[in-house]
Coordinates of C-alpha atoms and ligand atoms in Angstrom, one line a residue:
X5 CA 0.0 0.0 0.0
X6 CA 1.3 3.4 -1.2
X7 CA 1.4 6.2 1.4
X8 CA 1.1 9.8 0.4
X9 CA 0.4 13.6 1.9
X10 CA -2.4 14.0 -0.4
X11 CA -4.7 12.0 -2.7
X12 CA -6.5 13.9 -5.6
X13 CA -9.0 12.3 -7.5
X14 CA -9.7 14.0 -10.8
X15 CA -7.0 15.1 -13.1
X16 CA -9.0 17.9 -14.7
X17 CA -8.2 21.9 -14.9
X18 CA -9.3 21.9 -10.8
X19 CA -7.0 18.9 -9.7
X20 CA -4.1 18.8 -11.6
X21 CA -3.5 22.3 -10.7
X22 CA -4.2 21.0 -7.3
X23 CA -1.5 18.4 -7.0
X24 CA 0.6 20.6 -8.5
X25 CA 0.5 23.0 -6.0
X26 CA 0.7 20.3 -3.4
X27 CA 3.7 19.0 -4.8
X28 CA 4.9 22.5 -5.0
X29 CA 4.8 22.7 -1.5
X30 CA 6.6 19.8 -0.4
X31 CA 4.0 17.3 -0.3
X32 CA 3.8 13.6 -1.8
X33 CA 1.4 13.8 -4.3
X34 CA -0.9 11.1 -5.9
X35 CA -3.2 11.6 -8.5
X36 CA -6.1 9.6 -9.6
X37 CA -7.5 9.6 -13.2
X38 CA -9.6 7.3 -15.3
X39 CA -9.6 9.0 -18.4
X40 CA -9.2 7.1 -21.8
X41 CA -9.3 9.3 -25.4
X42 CA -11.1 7.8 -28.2
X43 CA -8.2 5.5 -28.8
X44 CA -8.1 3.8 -25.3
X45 CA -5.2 5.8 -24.4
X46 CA -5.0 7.1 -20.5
X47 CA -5.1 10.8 -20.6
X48 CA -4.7 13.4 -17.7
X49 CA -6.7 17.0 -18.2
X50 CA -10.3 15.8 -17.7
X51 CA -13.4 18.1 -19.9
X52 CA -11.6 21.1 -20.1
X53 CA -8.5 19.1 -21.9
X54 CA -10.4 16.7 -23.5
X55 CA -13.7 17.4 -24.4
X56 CA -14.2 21.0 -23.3
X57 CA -12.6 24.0 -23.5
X58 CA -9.3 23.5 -25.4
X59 CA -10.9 21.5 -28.4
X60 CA -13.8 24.0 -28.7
X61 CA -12.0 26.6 -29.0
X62 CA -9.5 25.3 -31.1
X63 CA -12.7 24.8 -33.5
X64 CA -14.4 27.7 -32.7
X65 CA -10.7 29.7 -34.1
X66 CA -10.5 27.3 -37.5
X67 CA -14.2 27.8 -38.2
X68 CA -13.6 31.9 -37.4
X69 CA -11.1 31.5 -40.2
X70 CA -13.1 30.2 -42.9
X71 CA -15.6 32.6 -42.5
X72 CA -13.1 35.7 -42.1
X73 CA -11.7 34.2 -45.3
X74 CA -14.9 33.6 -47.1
X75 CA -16.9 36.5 -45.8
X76 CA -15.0 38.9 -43.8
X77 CA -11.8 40.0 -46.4
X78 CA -13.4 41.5 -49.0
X79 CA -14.3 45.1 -47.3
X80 CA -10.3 45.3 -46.9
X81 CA -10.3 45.1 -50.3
X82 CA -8.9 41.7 -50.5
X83 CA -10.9 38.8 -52.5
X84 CA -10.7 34.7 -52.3
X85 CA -11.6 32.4 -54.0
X86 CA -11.9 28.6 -54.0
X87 CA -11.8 28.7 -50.1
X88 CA -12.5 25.2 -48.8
X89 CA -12.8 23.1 -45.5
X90 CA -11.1 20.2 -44.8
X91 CA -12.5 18.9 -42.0
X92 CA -10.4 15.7 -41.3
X93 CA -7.6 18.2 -41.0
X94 CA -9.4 20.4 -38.9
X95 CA -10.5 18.2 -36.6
X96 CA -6.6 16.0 -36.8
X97 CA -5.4 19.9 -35.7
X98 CA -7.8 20.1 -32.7
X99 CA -7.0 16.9 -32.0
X100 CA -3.3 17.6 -32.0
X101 CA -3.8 21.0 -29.6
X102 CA -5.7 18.3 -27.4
X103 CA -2.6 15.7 -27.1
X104 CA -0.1 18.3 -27.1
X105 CA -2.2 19.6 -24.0
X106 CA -2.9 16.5 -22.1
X107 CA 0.9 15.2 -22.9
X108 CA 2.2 18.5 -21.2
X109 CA 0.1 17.6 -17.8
X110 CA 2.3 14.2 -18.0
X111 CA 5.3 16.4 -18.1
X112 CA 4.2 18.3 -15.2
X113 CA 3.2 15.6 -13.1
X114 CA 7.0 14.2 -13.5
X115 CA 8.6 17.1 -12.7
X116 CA 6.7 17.8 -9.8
X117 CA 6.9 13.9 -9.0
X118 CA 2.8 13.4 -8.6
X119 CA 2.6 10.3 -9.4
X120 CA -0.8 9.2 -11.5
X121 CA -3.1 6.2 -10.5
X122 CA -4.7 5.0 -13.5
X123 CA -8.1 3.8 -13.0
X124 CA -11.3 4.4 -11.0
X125 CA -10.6 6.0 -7.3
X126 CA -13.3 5.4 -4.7
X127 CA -13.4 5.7 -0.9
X128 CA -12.6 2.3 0.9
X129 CA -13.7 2.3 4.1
X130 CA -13.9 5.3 6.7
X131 CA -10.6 5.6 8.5
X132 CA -10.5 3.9 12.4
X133 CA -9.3 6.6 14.3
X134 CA -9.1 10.3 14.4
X135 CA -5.1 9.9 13.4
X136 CA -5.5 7.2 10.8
X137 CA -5.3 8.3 7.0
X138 CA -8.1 7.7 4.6
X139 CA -8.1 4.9 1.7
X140 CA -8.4 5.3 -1.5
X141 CA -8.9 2.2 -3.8
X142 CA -8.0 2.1 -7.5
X143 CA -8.2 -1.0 -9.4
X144 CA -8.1 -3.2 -6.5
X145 CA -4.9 -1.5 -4.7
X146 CA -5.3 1.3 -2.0
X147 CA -3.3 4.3 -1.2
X148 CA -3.5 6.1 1.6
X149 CA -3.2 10.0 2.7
X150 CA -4.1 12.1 5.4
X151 CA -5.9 14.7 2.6
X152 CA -7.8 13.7 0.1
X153 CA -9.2 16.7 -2.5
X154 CA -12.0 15.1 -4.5
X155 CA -12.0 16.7 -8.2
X156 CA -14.5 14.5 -10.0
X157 CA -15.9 17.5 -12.5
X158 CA -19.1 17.2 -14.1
X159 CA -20.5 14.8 -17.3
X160 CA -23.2 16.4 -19.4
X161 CA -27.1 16.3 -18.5
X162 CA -28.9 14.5 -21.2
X163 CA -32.7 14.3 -21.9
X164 CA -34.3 11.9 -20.1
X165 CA -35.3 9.2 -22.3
X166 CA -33.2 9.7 -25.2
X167 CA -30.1 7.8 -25.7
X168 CA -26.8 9.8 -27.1
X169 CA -24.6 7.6 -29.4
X170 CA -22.3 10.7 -30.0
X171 CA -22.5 10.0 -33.9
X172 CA -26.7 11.2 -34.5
X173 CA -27.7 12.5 -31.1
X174 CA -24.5 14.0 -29.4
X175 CA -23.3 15.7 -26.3
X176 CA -19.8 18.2 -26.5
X177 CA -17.7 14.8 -27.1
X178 CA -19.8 14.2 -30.7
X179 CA -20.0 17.4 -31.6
X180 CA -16.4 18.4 -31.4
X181 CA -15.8 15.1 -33.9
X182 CA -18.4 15.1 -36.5
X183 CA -16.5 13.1 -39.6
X184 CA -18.8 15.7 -42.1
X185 CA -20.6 19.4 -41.5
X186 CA -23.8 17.8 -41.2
X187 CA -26.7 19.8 -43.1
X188 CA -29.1 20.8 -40.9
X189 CA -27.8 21.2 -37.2
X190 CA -30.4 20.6 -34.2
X191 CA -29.2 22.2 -30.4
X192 CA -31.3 21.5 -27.8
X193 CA -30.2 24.0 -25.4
X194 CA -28.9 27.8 -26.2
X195 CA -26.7 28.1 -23.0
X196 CA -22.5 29.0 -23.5
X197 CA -22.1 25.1 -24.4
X198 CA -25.1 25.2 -27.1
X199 CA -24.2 28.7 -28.9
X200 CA -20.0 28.4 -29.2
X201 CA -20.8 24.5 -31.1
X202 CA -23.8 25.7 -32.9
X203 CA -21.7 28.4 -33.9
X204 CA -18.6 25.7 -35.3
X205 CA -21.1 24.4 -37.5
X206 CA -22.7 27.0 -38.5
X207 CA -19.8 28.6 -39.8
X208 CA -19.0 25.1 -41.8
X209 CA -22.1 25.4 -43.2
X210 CA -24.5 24.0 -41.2
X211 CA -28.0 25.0 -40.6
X212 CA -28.3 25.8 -37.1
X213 CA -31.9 25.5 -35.4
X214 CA -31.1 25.8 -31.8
X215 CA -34.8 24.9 -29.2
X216 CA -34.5 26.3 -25.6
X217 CA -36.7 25.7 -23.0
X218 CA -36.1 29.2 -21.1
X219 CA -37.9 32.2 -21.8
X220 CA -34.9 34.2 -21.9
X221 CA -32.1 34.2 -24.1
X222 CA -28.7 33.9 -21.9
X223 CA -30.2 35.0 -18.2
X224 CA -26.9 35.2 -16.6
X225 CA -25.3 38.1 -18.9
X226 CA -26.1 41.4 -18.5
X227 CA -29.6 42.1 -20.2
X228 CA -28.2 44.6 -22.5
X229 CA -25.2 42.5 -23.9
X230 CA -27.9 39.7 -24.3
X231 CA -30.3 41.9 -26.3
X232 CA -27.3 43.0 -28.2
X233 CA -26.1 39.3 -28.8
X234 CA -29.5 37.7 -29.6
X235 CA -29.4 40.9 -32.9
X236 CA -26.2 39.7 -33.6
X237 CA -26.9 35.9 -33.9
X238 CA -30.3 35.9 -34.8
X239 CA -30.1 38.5 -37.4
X240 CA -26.6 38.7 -38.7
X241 CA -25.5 35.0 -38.4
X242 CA -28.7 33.3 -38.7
X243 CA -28.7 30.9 -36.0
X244 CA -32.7 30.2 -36.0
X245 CA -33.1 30.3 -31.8
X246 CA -36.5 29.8 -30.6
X247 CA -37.1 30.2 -26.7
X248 CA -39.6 28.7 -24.2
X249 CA -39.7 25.6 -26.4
X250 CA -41.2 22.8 -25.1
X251 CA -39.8 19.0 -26.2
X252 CA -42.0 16.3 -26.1
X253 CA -40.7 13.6 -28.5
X254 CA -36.8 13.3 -30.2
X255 CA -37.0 10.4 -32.5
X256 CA -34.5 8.7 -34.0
X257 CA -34.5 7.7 -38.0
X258 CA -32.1 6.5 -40.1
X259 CA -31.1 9.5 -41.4
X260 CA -31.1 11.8 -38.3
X261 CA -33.6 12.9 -35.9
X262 CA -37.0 14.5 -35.4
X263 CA -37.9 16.4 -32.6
X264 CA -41.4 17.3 -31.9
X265 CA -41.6 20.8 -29.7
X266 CA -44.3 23.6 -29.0
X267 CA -43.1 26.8 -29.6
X268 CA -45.2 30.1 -29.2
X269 CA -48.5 28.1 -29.0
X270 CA -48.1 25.8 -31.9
X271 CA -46.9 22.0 -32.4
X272 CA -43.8 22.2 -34.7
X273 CA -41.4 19.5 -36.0
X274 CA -37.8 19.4 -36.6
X275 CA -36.4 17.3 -38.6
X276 CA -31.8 17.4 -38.6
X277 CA -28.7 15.2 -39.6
X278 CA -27.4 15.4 -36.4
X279 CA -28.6 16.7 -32.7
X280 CA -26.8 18.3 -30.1
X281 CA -27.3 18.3 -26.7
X282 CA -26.5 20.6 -24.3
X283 CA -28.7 21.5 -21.7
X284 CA -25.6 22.0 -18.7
X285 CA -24.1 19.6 -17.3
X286 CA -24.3 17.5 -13.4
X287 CA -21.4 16.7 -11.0
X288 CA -20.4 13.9 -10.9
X289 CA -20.1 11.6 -8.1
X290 CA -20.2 8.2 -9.2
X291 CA -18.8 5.3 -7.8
X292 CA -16.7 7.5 -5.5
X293 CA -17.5 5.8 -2.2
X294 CA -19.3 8.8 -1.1
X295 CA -22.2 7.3 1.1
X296 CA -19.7 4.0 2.6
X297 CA -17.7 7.3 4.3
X298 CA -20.5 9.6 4.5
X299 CA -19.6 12.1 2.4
X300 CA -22.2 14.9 2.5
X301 CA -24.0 15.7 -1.6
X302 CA -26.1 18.2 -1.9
X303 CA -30.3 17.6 -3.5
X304 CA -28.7 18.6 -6.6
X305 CA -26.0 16.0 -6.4
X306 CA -22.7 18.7 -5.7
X307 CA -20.7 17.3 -2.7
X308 CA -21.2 19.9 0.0
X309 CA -18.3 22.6 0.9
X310 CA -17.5 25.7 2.7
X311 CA -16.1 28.4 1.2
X312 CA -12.5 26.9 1.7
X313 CA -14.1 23.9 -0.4
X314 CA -14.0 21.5 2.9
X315 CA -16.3 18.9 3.1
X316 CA -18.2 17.3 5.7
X317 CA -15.3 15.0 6.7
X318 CA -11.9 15.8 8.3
X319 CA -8.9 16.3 5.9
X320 CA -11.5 15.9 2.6
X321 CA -11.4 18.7 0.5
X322 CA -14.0 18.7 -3.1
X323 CA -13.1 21.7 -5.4
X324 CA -14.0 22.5 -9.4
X325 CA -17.5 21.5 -11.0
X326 CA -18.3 19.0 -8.4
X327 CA -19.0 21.8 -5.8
X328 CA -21.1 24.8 -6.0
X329 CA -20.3 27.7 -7.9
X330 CA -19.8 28.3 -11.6
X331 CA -18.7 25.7 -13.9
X332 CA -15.5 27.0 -15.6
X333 CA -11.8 26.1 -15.6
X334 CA -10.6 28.5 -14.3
X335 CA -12.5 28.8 -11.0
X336 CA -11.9 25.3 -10.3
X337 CA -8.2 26.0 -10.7
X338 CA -8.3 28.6 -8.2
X339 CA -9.9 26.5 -5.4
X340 CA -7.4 23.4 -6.4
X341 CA -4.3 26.5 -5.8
X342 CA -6.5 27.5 -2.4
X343 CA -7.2 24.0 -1.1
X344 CA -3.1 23.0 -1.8
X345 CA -2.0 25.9 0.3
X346 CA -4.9 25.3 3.4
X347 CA -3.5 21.9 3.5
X348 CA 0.2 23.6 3.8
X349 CA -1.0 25.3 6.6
X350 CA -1.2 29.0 4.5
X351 CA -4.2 31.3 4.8
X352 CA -5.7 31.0 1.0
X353 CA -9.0 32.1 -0.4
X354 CA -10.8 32.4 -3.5
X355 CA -12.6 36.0 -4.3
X356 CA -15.6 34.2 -5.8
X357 CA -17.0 37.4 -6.6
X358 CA -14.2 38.6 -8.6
X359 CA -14.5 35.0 -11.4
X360 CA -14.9 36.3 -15.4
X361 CA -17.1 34.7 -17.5
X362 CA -16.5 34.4 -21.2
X363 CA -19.0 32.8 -24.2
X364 CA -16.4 32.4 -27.1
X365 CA -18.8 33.2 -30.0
X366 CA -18.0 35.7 -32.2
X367 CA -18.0 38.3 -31.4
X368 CA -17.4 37.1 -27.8
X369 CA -18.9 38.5 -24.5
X370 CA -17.5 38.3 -20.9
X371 CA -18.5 39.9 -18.1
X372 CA -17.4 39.9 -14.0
X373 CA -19.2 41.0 -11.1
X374 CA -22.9 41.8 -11.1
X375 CA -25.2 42.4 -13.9
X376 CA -27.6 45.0 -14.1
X377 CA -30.6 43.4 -13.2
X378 CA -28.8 41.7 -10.2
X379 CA -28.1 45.0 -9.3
X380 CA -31.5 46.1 -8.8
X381 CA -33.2 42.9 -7.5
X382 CA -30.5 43.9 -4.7
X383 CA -31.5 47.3 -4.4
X384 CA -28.1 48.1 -4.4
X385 CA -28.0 51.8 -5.9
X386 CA -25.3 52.1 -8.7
X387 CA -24.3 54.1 -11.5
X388 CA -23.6 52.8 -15.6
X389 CA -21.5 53.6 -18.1
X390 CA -21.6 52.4 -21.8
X391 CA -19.1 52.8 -24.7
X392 CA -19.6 51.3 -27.8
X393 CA -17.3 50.0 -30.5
X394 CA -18.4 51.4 -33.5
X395 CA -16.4 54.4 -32.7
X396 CA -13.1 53.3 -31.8
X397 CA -10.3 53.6 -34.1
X398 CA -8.8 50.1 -33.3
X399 CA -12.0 48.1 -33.9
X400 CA -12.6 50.5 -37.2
X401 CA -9.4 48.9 -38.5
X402 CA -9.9 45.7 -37.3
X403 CA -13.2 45.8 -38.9
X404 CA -15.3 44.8 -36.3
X405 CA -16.7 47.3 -34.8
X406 CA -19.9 45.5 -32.9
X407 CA -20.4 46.0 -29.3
X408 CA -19.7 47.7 -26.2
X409 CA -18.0 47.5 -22.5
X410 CA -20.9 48.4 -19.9
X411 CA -19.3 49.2 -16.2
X412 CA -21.6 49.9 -13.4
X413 CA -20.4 50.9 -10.2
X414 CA -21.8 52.1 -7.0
X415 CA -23.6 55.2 -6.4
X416 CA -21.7 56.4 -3.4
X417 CA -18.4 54.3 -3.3
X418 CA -18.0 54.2 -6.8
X419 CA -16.2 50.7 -6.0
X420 CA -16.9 48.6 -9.4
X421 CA -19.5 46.4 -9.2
X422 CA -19.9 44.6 -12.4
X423 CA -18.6 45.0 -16.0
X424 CA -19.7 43.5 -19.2
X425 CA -17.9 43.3 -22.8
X426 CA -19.3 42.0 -25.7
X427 CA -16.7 42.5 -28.6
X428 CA -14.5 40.3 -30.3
X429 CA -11.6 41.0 -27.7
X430 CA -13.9 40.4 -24.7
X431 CA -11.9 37.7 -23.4
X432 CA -8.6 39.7 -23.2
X433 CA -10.7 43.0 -22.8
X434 CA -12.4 41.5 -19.1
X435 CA -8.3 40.9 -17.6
X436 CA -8.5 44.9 -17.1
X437 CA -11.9 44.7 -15.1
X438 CA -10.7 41.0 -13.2
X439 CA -8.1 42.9 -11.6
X440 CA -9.7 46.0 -11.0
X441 CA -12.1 44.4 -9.2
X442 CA -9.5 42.4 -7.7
X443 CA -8.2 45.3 -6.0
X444 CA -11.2 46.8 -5.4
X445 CA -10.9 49.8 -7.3
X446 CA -13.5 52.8 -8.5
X447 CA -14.6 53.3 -11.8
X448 CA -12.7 56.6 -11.5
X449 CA -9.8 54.6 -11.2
X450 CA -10.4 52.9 -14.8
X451 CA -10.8 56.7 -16.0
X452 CA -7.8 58.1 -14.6
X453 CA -5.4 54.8 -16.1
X454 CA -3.7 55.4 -19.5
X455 CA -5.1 53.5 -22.2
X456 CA -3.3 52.9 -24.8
X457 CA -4.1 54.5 -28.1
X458 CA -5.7 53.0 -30.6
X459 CA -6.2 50.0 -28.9
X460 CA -9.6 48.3 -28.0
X461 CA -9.0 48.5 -24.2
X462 CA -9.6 52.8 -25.0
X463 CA -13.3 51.6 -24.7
X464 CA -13.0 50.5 -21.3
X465 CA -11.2 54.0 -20.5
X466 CA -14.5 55.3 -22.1
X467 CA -17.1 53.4 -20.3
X468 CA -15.5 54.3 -17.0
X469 CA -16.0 57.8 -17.9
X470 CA -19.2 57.8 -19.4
X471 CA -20.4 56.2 -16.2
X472 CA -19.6 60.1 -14.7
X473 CA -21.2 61.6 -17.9
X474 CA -17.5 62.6 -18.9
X475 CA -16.6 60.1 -22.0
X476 CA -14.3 62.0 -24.2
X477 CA -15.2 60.4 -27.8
X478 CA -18.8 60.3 -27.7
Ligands
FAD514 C1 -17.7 22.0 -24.7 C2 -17.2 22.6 -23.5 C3 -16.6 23.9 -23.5 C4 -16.1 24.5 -22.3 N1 -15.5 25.6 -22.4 C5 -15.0 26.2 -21.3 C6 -14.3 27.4 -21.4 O1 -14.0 28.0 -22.5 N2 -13.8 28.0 -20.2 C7 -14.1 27.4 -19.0 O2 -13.7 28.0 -18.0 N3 -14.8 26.3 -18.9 C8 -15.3 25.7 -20.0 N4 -15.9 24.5 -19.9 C9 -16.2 23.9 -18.6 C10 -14.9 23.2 -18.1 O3 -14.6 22.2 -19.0 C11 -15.1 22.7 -16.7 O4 -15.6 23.7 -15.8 C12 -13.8 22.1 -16.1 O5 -13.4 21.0 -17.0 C13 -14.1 21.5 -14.7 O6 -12.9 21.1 -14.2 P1 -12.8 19.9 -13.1 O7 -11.4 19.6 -12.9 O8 -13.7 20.3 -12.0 O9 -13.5 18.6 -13.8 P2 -13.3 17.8 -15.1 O10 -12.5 18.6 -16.1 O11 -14.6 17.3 -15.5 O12 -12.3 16.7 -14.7 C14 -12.7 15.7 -13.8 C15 -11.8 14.5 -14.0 O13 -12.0 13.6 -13.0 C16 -12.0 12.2 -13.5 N5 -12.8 11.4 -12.6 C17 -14.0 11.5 -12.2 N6 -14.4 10.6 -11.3 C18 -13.2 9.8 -11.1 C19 -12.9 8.7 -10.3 N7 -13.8 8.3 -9.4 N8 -11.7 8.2 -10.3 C20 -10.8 8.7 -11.2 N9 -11.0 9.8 -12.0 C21 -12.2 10.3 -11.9 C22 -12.6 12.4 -14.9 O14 -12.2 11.3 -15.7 C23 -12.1 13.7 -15.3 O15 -10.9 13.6 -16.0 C24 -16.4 23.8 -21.1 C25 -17.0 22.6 -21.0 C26 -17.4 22.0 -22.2 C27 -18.1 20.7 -22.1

């Protein structure tokens, strides 16, 4: 039996960054994964790696290419012609950014000595007494650590009833691998998942019908940047999104699906190649021993933390999508660096309330902090500021000039309370307003920063001062 500090099970964006900052700080380190590619082969980097966010947006950039090459030259004066896709080698590239990826975690892991468990990791029994490490079983052996961090992640929610092959009806893993641009495109499900792989094929050539059940199109952003983006996709790009609709029947056929829905008070039918699924996704907990050590999960099936991501037993610590909080990389990372350095005996935290959001369509939006409408339900009394775009020299020559940052900030502190981007550059743009909010600064502290000039982040500089009715361009 194997003895180490601490035991992580999960090798995803939240606990490899975990071990590695356990290892960092002098501890053994062992890390569990199960994780086998579409080849069989063991692979470290969980969703995020794998099946999530590197591969997307490796696919979300090649697809942004052909249509900047197709569609988006000719106003600089440049024409082409003959422009085609090849999507084996599209998808062989992705799947090369993938490997690279997932091959640089192996790296990692030997440098900082972690060594990986390959297989299935599950409690064994409780420990006996208060000083007696916990057990950890993978394929029949056990190791054993005082600390255990439990990094399981998430596995997508599917429909009840209806079976995903991944080659007709798919979750992310199918529809990051289709072998052709199908023809017609069904998404069930218009969430950050839903629009950056309806976007893919859409792009390719696909078209995209996209049903979701909500009322409202993307409740979590800022209701101005959603009105903005649902003009943008609906209109410019075409992506056919009907809201509040109601599934009652996805049928199978040879030659794709049909999906029977009511939308706006009518029975309607849809018939596609291929169907994409992606209405969220749940944590996921199985066969993780859970109940045999009484490990405390939540009605919705997240294991149950404070805000230092400990669990209900001594020395067990769950961090990333299996716990509460927003599904994203990145915030999973942070708790894995904050859970390492608790464990070390260091005073750690995550600022939960300081976590950027980004949708990678095109153009992209990202927002951190509060929205607008949070900010009233709250009855917290703010100020906003909004700069658009269109009238920036940089995004002129860049040619897209869609958009806007929105900051709002409050009425008496003028601390910043929430900022929202949608612009092609949102996901670089939102850094400024991370650490801003970081270090709790005022919007006035955004206005008085040099921006450089012409560059995109000059609307930012604007925003803050249009939020004191001062904006210098406008
Ligand atoms: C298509 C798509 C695009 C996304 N894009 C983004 C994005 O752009 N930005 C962003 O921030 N987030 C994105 N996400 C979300 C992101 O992938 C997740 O938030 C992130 O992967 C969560 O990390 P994690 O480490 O908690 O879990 P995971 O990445 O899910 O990793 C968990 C790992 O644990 C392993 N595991 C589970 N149980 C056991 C067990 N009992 N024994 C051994 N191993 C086990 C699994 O095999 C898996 O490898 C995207 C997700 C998808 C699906």
């Amino acid at each position: 039996m194997a003895d180490f500090d601490v035991i992580v099970i999960g090798a995803g964006p939240a606990g490899y960054i975990a071990a590695i900052r356990c290892a960092q700080l002098g501890m053994k380190v062992a890390c569990v994964e199960e994780w086998k590619t579409a080849r069989g082969e063991p692979a470290l980097g969980g969703t995020c790696l794998n099946v999530g966010c590197i591969p997307s947006k490796a696919l979300l950039e090649s697809s942004e290419q052909y249509e900047h090459a197709t569609k988006g030259l000719a106003d600089h004066g440049i024409s082409v012609s003959g422009a085609k896709v090849d999507l084996a080698k599209m998808i062989g590239r992705k799947d090369a950014i993938v490997s690279k990826m997932t091959k640089g975690i192996e790296t990692l892991f030997r440098k900082n000595k972690i060594e990986w468990l390959k297989g299935h990791g599950r409690f064994s029994a409780p420990p006996g007494g208060t000083n007696d490490p916990w057990h950890i079983e993978v394929g029949g052996e056990k190791a054993a650590a005082r600390h255990v961090i439990v990094a399981t992640g998430s596995k997508p929610r599917h429909l009840p009833g209806v079976a995903v092959d991944n080659d007709v009806i798919c979750d992310n893993v199918g529809a990051l691998s289709f072998s052709q641009v199908p023809e017609r495109l069904g998404v069930v499900g218009a969430g950050v998942i839903g629009l950056e792989l309806g976007s893919v094929w859409r792009r390719l050539g696909a078209k995209v019908t996209m049903l979701e059940a909500l009322p409202a199109f993307l409740g979590a952003a800022d209701e101005a940047v959603a009105k903005e983006a649902w003009k943008i996709f609906t209109r410019d790009q075409a992506l056919d999104i009907q809201l509040a609709a109601d599934i009652s029947k996805v049928s199978p056929g040879k030659n794709g699906v049909a999906l029977e829905y009511k939308h706006e008070g009518a029975q309607k039918r849809l018939e596609c190649d291929r169907l994409v699924i992606s209405i969220g996704r749940v944590p996921n907990t199985e066969g993780l021993g859970a109940e045999a050590v009484g490990l405390k999960i939540d009605a919705r099936g997240f294991i149950e933390v404070d805000e230092h991501c400990r669990s209900s037993l001594p020395g067990v610590f769950a961090i990333g999508d299996v716990v509460r909080g927003p599904m994203l990389a990145h915030k999973g990372e942070e708790e894995g660096v904050m859970v390492a350095e608790l464990i070390a005996g260091q005073k750690s935290h995550v600022n939960y309330d300081a976590i950027p959001w980004v949708i990678y369509t095109h153009p992209e939006i990202a927002w951190v902090g509060r929205s607008e409408q949070q900010l009233k339900a709250e009855s917290v009394p703010y100020r906003s500021g909004q700069f658009p775009f269109a009238i920036n020299g940089r995004a002129l020559g860049h040619g897209d000039t869609r958009g806007f940052v929105k900051m709002l900030a409050h009425q008496k502190t003028d601390e910043i309370l929430g900022v929202h981007v949608i612009n092609t550059h949102a996901s670089e743009l939102i850094a400024e307003a991370v650490v801003a909010m970081e270090f709790r600064a005022a919007s006035e502290d955004i206005a008085r920063i040099v921006h450089a000039h012409p560059s995109l982040s000059e609307v930012m500089h604007e925003a803050a001062l249009a939020l004191d009715k001062r904006a210098l361009n406008m």
